[in-house]
Coordinates of C-alpha atoms (C1' of nucleotides) in Angstrom, one line a residue:
Chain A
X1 CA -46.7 14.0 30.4
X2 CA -46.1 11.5 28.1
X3 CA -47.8 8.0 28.2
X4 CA -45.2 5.6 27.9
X5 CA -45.1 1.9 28.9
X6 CA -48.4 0.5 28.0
X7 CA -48.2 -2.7 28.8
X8 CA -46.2 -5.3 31.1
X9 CA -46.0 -4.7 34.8
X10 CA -45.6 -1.3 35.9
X11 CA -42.4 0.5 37.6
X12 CA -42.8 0.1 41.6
X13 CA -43.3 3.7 42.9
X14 CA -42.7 2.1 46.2
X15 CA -39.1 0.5 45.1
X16 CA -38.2 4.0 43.7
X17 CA -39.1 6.0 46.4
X18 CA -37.1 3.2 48.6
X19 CA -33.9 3.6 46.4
X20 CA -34.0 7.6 46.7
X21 CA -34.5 7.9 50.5
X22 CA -31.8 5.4 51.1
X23 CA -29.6 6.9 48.6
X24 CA -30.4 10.4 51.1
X25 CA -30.2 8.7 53.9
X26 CA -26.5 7.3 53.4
X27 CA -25.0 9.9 52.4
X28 CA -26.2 12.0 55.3
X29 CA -25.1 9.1 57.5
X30 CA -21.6 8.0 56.1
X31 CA -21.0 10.4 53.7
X32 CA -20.7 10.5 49.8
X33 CA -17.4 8.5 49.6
X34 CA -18.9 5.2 51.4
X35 CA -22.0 5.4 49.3
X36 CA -22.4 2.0 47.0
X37 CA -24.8 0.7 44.7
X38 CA -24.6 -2.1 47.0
X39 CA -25.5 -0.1 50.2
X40 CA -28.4 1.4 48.4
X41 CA -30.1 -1.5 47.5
X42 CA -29.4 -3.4 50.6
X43 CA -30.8 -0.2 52.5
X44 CA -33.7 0.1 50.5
X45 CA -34.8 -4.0 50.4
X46 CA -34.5 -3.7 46.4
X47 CA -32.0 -6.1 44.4
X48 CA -29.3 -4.5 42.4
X49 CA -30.8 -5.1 39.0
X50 CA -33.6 -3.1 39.8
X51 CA -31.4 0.4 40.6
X52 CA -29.0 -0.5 37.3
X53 CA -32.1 -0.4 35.8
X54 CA -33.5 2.9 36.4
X55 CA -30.4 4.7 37.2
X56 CA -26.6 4.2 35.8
X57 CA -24.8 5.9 38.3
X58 CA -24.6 7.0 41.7
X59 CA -24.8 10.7 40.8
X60 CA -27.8 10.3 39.2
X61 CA -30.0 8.9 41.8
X62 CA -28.6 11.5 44.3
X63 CA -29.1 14.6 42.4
X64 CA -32.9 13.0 41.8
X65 CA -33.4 12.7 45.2
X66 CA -31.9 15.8 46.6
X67 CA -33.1 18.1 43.7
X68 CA -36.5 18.9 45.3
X69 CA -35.0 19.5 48.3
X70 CA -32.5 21.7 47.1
X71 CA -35.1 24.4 45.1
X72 CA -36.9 24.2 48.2
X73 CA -34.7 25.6 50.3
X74 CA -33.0 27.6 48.1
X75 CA -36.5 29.6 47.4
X76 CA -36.8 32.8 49.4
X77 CA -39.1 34.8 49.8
X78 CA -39.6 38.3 48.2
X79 CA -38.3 41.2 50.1
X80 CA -39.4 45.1 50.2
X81 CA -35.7 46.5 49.7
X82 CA -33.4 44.2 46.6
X83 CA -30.8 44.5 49.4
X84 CA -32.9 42.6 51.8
X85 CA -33.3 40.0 48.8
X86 CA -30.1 39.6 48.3
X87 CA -28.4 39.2 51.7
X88 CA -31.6 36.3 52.2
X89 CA -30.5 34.8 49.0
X90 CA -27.1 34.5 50.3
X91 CA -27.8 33.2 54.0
X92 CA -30.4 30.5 52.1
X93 CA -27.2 29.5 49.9
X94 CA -24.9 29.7 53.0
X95 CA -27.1 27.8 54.8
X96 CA -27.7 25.8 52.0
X97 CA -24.0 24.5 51.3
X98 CA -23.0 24.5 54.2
X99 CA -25.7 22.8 56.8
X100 CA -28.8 21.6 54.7
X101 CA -28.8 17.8 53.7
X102 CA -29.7 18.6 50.3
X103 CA -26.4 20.9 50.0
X104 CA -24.3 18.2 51.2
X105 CA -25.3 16.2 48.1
X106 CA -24.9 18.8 45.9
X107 CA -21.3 19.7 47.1
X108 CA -20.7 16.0 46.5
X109 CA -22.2 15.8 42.8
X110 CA -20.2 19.1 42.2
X111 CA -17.3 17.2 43.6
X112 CA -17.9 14.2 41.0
X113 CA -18.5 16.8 38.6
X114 CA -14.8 17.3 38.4
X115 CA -14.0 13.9 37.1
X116 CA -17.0 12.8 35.8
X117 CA -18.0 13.9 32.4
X118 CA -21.4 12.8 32.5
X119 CA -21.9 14.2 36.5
X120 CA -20.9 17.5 35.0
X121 CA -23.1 17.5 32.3
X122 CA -26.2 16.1 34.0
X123 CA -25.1 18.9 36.8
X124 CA -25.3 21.5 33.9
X125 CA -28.5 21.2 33.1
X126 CA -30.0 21.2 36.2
X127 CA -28.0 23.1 38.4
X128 CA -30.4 24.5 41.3
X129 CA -27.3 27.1 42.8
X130 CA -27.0 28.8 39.0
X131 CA -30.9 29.0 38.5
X132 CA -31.8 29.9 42.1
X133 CA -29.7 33.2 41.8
X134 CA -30.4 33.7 38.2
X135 CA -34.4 34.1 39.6
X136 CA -33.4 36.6 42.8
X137 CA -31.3 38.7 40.1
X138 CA -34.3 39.3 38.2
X139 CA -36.8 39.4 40.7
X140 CA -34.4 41.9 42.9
X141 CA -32.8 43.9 40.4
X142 CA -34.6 44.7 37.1
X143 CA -33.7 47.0 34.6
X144 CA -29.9 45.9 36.1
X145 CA -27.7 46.6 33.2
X146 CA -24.9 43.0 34.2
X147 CA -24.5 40.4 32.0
X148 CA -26.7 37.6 33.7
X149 CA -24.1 34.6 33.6
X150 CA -21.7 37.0 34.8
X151 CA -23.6 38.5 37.4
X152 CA -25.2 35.1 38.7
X153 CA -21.3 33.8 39.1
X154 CA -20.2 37.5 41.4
X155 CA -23.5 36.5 43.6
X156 CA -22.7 33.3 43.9
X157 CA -19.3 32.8 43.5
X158 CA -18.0 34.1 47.0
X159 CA -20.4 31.7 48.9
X160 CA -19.4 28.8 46.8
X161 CA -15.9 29.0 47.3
X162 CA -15.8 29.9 50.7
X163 CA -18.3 26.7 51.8
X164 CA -16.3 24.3 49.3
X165 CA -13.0 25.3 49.9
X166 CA -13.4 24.6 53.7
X167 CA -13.8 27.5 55.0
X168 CA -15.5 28.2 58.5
X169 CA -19.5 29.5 57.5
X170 CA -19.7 31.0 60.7
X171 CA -17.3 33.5 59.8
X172 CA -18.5 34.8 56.6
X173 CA -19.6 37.8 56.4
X174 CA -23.1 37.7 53.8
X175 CA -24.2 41.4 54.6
X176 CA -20.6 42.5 53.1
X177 CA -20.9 40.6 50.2
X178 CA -24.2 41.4 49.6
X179 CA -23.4 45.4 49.8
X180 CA -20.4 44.4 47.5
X181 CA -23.0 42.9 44.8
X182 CA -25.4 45.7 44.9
X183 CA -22.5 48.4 45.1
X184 CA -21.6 47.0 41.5
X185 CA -24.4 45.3 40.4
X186 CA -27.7 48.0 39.3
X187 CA -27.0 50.2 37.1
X188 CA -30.3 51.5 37.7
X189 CA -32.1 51.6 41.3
X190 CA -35.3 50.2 41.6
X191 CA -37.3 53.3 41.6
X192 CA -36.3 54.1 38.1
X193 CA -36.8 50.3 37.1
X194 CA -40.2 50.7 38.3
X195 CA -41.0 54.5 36.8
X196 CA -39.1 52.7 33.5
X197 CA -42.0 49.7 33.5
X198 CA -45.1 52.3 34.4
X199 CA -44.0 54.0 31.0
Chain B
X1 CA 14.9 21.2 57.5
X2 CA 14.9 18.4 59.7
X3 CA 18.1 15.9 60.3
X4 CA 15.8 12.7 60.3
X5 CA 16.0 9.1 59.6
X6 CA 20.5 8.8 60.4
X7 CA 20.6 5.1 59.9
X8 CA 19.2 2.4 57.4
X9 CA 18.6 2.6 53.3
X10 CA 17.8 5.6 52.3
X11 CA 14.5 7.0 50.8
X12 CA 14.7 6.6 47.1
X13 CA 14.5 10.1 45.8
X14 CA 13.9 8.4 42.2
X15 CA 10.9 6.4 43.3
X16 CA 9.3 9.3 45.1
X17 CA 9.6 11.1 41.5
X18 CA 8.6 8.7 39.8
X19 CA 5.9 8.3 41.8
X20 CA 4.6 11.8 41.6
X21 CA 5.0 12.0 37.7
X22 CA 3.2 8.9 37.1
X23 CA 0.3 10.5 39.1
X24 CA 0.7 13.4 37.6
X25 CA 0.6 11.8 33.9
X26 CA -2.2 9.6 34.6
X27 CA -4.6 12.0 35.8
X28 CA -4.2 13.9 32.9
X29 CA -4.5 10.6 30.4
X30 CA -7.3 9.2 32.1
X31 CA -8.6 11.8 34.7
X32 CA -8.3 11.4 38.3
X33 CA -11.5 9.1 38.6
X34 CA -9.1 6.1 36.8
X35 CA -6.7 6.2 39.2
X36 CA -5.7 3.9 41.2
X37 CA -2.6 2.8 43.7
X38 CA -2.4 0.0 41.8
X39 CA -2.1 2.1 38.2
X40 CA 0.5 4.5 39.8
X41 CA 2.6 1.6 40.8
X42 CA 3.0 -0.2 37.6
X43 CA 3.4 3.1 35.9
X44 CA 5.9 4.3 38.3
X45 CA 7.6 0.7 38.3
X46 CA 7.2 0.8 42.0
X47 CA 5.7 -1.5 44.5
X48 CA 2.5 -1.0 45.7
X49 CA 3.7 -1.1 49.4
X50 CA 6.3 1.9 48.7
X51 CA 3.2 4.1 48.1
X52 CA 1.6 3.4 51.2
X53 CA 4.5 3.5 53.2
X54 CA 4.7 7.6 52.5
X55 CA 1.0 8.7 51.6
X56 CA -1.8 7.1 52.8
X57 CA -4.3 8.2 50.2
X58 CA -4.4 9.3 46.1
X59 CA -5.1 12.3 47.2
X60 CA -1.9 13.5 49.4
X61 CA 0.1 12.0 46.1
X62 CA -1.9 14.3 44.0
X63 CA -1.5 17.7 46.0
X64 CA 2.5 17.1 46.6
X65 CA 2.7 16.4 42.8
X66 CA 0.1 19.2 41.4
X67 CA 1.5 21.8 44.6
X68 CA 4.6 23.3 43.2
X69 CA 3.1 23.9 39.5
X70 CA 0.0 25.5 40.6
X71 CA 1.7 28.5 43.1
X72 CA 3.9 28.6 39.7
X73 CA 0.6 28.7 37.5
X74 CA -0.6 31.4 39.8
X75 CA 2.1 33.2 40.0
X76 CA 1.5 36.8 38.0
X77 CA 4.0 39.8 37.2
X78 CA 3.6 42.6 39.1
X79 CA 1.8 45.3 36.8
X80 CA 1.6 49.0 36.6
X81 CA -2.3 49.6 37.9
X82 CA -4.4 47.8 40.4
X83 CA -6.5 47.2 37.2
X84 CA -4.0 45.5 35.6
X85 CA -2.9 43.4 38.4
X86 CA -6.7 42.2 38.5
X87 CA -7.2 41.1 35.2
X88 CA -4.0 39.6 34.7
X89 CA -4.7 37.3 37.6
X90 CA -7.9 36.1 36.6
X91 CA -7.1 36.0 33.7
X92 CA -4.3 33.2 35.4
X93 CA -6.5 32.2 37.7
X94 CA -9.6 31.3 34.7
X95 CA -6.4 29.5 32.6
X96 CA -5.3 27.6 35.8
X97 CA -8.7 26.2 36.4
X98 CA -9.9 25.3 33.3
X99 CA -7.0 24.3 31.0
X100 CA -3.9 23.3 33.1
X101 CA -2.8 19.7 34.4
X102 CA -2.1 21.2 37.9
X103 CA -6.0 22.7 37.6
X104 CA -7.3 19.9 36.9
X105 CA -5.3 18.0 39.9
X106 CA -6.8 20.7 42.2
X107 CA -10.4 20.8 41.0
X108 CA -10.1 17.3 41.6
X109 CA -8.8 17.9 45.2
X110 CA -11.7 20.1 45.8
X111 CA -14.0 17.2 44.5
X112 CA -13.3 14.8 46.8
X113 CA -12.6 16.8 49.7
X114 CA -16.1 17.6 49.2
X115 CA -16.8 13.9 50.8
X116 CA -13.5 13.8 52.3
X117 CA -12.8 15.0 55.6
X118 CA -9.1 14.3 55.3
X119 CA -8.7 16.0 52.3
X120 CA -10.2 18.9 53.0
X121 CA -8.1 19.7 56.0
X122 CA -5.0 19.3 53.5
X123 CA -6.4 21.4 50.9
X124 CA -7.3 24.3 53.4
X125 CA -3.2 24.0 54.8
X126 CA -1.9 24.2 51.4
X127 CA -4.7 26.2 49.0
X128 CA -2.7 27.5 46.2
X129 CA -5.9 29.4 45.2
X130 CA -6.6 31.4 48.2
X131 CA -3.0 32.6 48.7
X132 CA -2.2 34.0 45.3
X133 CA -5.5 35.6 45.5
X134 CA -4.4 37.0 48.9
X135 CA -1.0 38.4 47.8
X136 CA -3.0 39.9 44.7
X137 CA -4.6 42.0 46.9
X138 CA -2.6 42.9 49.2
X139 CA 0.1 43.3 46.3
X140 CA -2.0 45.7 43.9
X141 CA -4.5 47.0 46.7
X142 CA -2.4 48.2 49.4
X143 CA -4.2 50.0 51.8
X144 CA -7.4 48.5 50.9
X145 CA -10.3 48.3 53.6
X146 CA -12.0 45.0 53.1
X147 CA -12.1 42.4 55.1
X148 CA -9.1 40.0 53.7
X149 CA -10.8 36.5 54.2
X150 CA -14.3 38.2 52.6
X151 CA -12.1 39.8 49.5
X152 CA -10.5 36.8 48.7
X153 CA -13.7 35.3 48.0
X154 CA -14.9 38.1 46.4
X155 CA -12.0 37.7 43.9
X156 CA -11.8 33.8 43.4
X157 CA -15.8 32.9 43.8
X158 CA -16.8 33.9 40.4
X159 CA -13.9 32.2 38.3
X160 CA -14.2 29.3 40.8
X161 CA -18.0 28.9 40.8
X162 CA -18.0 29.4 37.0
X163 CA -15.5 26.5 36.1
X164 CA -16.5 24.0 38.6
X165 CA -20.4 24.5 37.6
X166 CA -19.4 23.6 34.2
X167 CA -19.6 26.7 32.7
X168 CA -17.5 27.3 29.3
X169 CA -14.1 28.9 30.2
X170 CA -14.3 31.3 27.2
X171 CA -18.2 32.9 28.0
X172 CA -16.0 34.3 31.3
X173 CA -15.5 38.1 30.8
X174 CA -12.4 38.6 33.4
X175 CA -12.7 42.2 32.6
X176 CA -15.9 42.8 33.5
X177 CA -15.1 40.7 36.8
X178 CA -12.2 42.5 37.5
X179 CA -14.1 46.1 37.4
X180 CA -16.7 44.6 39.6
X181 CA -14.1 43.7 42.0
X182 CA -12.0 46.9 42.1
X183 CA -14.9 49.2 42.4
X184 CA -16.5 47.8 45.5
X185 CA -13.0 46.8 46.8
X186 CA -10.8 49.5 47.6
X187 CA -11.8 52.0 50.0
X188 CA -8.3 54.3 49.4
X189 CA -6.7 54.7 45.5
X190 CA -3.1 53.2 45.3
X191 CA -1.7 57.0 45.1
X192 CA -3.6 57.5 48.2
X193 CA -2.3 54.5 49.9
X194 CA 1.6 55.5 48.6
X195 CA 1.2 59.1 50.1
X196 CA 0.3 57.5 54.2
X197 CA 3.0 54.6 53.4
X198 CA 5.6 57.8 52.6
X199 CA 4.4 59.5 56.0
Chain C
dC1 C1' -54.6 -17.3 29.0
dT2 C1' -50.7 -15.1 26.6
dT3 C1' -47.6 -11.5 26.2
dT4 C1' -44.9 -8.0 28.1
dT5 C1' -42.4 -5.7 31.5
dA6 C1' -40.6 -5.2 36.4
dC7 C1' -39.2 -7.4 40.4
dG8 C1' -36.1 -10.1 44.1
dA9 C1' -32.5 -13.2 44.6
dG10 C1' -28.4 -14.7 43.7
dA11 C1' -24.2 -16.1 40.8
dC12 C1' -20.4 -14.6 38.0
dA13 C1' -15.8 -12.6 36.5
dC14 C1' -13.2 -8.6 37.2
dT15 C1' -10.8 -5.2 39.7
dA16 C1' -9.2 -2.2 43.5
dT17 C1' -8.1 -2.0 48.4
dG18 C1' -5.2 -2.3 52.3
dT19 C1' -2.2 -5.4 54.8
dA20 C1' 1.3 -8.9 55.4
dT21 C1' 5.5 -11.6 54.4
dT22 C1' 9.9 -12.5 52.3
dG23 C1' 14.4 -11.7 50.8
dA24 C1' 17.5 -8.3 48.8
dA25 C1' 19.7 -3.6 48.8
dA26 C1' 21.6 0.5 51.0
dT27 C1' 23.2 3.0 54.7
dT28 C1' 25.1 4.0 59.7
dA29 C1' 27.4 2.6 64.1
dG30 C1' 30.8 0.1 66.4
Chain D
dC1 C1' 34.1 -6.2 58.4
dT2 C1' 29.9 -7.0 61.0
dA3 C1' 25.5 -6.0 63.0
dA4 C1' 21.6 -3.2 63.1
dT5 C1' 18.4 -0.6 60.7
dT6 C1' 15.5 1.0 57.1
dT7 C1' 13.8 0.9 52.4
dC8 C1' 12.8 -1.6 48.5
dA9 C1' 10.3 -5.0 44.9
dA10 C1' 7.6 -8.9 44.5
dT11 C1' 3.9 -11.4 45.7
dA12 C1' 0.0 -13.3 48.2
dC13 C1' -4.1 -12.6 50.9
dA14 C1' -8.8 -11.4 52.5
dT15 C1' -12.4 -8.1 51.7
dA16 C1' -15.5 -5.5 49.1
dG17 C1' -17.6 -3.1 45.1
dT18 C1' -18.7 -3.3 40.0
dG19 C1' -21.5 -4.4 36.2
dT20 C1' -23.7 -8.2 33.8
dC21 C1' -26.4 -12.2 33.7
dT22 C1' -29.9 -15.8 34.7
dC23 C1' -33.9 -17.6 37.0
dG24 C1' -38.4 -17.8 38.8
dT25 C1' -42.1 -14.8 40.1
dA26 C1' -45.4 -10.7 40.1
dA27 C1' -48.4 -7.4 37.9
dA28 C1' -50.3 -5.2 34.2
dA29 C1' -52.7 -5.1 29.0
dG30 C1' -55.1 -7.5 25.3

DNA sequence: CTTTTACGAGACACTATGTATTGAAATTAG
DNA sequence: CTAATTTCAATACATAGTGTCTCGTAAAAG
């Protein structure tokens, strides 16, 4: 924590919190597309200056507000079996993407990612998809002998292009791709990961 | 084809192309989130009510322009191993998403069907990506026993998830991908699969 | 009480949107 | 040739969002 801002009146926790539940709240309700600066502030009782302020653009106030959110749910508990781990991880990030609030900002940031420079970058260095599997690799698998950029795209990858390209999540299959990523994955089992560590 | 329209002017086949290269041009100069009606139609030295008279939104102008380049862009040899085959369309796949025009036009299609509904029903109708991915299979993998939908994923995901997170294009190892792929994919060889076809 | 910073309210110029109107051009049917 | 039909360019219009600015007020520190 650094102590900043000494003197002068201090930043409204209360207008904050206003701006990011509104922000939540909209696109939920109508969707990324008719969100506005406007909107937000009209939603949240706040003028316009005050969100220019804090934030500069749209992006940023969402990806503040749904970024808790979004570890949360991604965040799965530890299973007995890396199997059962991973086919978890992948429901969470079906789930996730495809039904969860937080996931529908995210898609939408990812979206504005694609034309947006500064979106992509900001998206980059907090990106809760990338680190959330990054964690279940190395909590599931150690001792794996995969690259971990690589292997955190073959986890993720299937699920992220079936949800954003439209496809129907019902119809995904997770168990299949999970058997796929193990089938390739480990190049050691667990057992000798574990006798490996005791060493 | 359809006999339509017998009586009245003509549509002008030189302002539909002009159009659809001014689209094409600016998204590439400016990136899609500069575009507007308005800029394609003093580009295109068109009127603004010619646009809307044949697409409704930037989006439909993008995908009819971008459409025909990207099945091109996708479009890989056939090769003498599954292996081959694999690589060499990821390898098209990785340049197609990260460095081409017609890419970009379609990462940006992904974007905002992301937030819009519309778009996304176009985009699954016509998705370049997930039909050259499903004739690469079925092309080099005859005889395969996967699940087509699930494999397709399996194929794209990676590439897909890795350039539209933000990741660096050149970090990608497409080979290592492509083993992944091929070694929980097929169920039968290729000479396995040519020996039932020959019964 | 003075200084400093944040706030709400509202005004401002600028730009894009989508629709409508008007008159000219290009084509078919009779 | 004429009438009907359809597209076209040009232009105007109301609506709405953007980002910046100003003003008077509120809340904190010294």
């Amino acid at each position: 924590m650094i102590e900043r801002q000494q003197v002068g009146r201090p930043r409204s926790e209360q207008a904050r919190a206003a701006i990011l539940h509104a922000v939540d709240d909209l696109v939920v309700e109508s969707g990324y597309g008719a969100v506005t600066l406007k909107g937000i502030a009209e939603r949240a009782g706040v003028s316009r200056q005050t969100i220019y302020r804090w934030w500069s653009t749209k992006a940023e106030i969402l990806l503040e507000a749904s970024a808790i959110d979004a570890r949360q749910e991604l965040q799965v508990p530890a299973h007995e079996t890396p199997a059962e781990d991973v086919v978890a991880y992948l429901d969470a990030l079906l789930a996730f993407l495809s039904t969860s609030d937080a996931g529908t900002a995210y898609r939408a940031l990812v979206g504005e990612a694609q034309h947006d420079a500064k979106v992509a970058e900001l998206l980059r260095d907090t990106d809760p998809v990338g680190q959330s599997a990054a964690e279940v690799i190395e909590r599931a698998l150690p001792g794996h002998e995969m690259r971990l950029p690589e292997a955190t795209a073959e986890l993720v990858g299937p699920v992220f292009f079936w949800v954003l390209s439209g496809r129907d999540p019902a119809e995904l299959d997770t168990g299949r791709l999970a058997a796929a990523f193990l089938r390739n994955g480990p190049g050691v089992s667990r057992a000798t990961a574990a006798r490996r560590r005791g060493r």
